[in-house]
Short mmCIF file of C-alpha atoms in Angstrom, two decimals:
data_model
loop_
_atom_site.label_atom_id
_atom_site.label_comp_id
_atom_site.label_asym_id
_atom_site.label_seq_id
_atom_site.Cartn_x
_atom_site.Cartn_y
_atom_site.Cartn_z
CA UNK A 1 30.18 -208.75 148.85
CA UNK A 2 26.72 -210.00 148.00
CA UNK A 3 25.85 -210.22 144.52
CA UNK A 4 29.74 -210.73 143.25
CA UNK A 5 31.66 -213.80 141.73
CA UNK A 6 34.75 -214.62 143.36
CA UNK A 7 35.78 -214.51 139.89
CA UNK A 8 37.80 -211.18 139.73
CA UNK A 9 35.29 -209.33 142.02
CA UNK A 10 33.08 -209.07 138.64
CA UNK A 11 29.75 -209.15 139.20
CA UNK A 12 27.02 -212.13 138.27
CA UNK A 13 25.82 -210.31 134.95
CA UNK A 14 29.55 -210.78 133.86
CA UNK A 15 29.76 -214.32 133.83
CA UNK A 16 25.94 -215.79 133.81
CA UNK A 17 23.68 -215.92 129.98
CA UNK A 18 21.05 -213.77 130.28
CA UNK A 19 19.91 -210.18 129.64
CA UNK A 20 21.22 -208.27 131.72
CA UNK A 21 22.55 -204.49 131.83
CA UNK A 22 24.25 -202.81 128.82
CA UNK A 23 27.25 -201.08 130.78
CA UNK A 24 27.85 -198.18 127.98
CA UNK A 25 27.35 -195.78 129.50
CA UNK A 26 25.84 -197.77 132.19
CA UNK A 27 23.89 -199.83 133.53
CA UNK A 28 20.85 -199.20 131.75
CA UNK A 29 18.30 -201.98 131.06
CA UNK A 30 18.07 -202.58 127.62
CA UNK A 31 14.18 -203.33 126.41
CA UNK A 32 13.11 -205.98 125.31
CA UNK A 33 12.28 -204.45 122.01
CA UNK A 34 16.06 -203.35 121.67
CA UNK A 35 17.12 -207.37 122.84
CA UNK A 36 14.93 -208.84 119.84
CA UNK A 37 15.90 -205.91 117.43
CA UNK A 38 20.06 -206.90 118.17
CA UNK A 39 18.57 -210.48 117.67
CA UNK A 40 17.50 -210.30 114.26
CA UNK A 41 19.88 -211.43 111.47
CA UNK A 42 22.48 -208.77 109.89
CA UNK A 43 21.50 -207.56 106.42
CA UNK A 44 24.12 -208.33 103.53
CA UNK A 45 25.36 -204.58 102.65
CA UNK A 46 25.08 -205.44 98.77
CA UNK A 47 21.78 -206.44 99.20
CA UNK A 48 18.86 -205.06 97.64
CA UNK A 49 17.04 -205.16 101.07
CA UNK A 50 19.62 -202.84 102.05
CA UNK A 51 19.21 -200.34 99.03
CA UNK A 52 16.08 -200.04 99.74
CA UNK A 53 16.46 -199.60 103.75
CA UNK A 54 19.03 -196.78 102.94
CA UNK A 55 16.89 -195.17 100.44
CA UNK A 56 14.11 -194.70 103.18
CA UNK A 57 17.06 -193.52 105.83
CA UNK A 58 18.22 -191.16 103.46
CA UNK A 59 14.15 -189.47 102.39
CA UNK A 60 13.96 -188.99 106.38
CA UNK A 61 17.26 -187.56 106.21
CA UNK A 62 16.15 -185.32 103.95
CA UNK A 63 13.24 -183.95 106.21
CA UNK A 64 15.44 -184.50 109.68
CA UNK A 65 17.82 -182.01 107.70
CA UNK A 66 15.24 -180.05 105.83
CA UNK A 67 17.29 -180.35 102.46
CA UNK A 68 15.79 -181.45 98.96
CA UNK A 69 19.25 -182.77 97.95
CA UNK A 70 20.06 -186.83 98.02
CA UNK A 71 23.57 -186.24 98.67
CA UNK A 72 23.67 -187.43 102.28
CA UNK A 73 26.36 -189.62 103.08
CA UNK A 74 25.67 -192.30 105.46
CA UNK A 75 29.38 -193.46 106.56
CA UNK A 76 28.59 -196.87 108.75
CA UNK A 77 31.09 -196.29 111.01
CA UNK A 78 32.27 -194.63 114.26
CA UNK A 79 33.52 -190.96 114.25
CA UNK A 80 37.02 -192.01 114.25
CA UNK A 81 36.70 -194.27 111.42
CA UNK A 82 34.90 -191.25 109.86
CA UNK A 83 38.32 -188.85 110.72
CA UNK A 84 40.00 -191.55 109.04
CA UNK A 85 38.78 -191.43 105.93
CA UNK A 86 38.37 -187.94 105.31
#
């Protein structure tokens, strides 16, 4: 078929470096935007930077959830890992 690998039937995105499609849920192009975003280095979780990145997450929690209260729990993980610890 046009456009395929012989490698498994996968198709070019698969194998070649590039941007190409994000397959979750899929395909959607990812932006540019998104691309240089994912690019950037990871912040250190202990870091101050991150203190203060959290404590602006957690102020537009506060207006997202319409509560006063800073008790908003941020748990960076995925649902399951969120089941998992409660």
């Amino acid at each position: 078929m046009e456009g395929e690998t012989k490698e498994a039937g996968r198709p070019p995105s698969a194998t070649q470096p590039g941007i190409h499609f994000l397959n979750l849920p899929g395909p959607t192009m990812v932006p540019t935007k998104v691309t240089a975003a994912i690019a950037k280095p990871t912040i250190d979780h202990r870091s101050t930077e991150m203190a203060d990145l959290l404590g602006e997450i957690v102020g537009k929690l506060q207006g997202l959830f319409g509560t006063s209260h800073r008790n908003i729990l941020i748990y960076p993980s995925s649902a399951t890992g969120g089941w998992e610890a409660a």
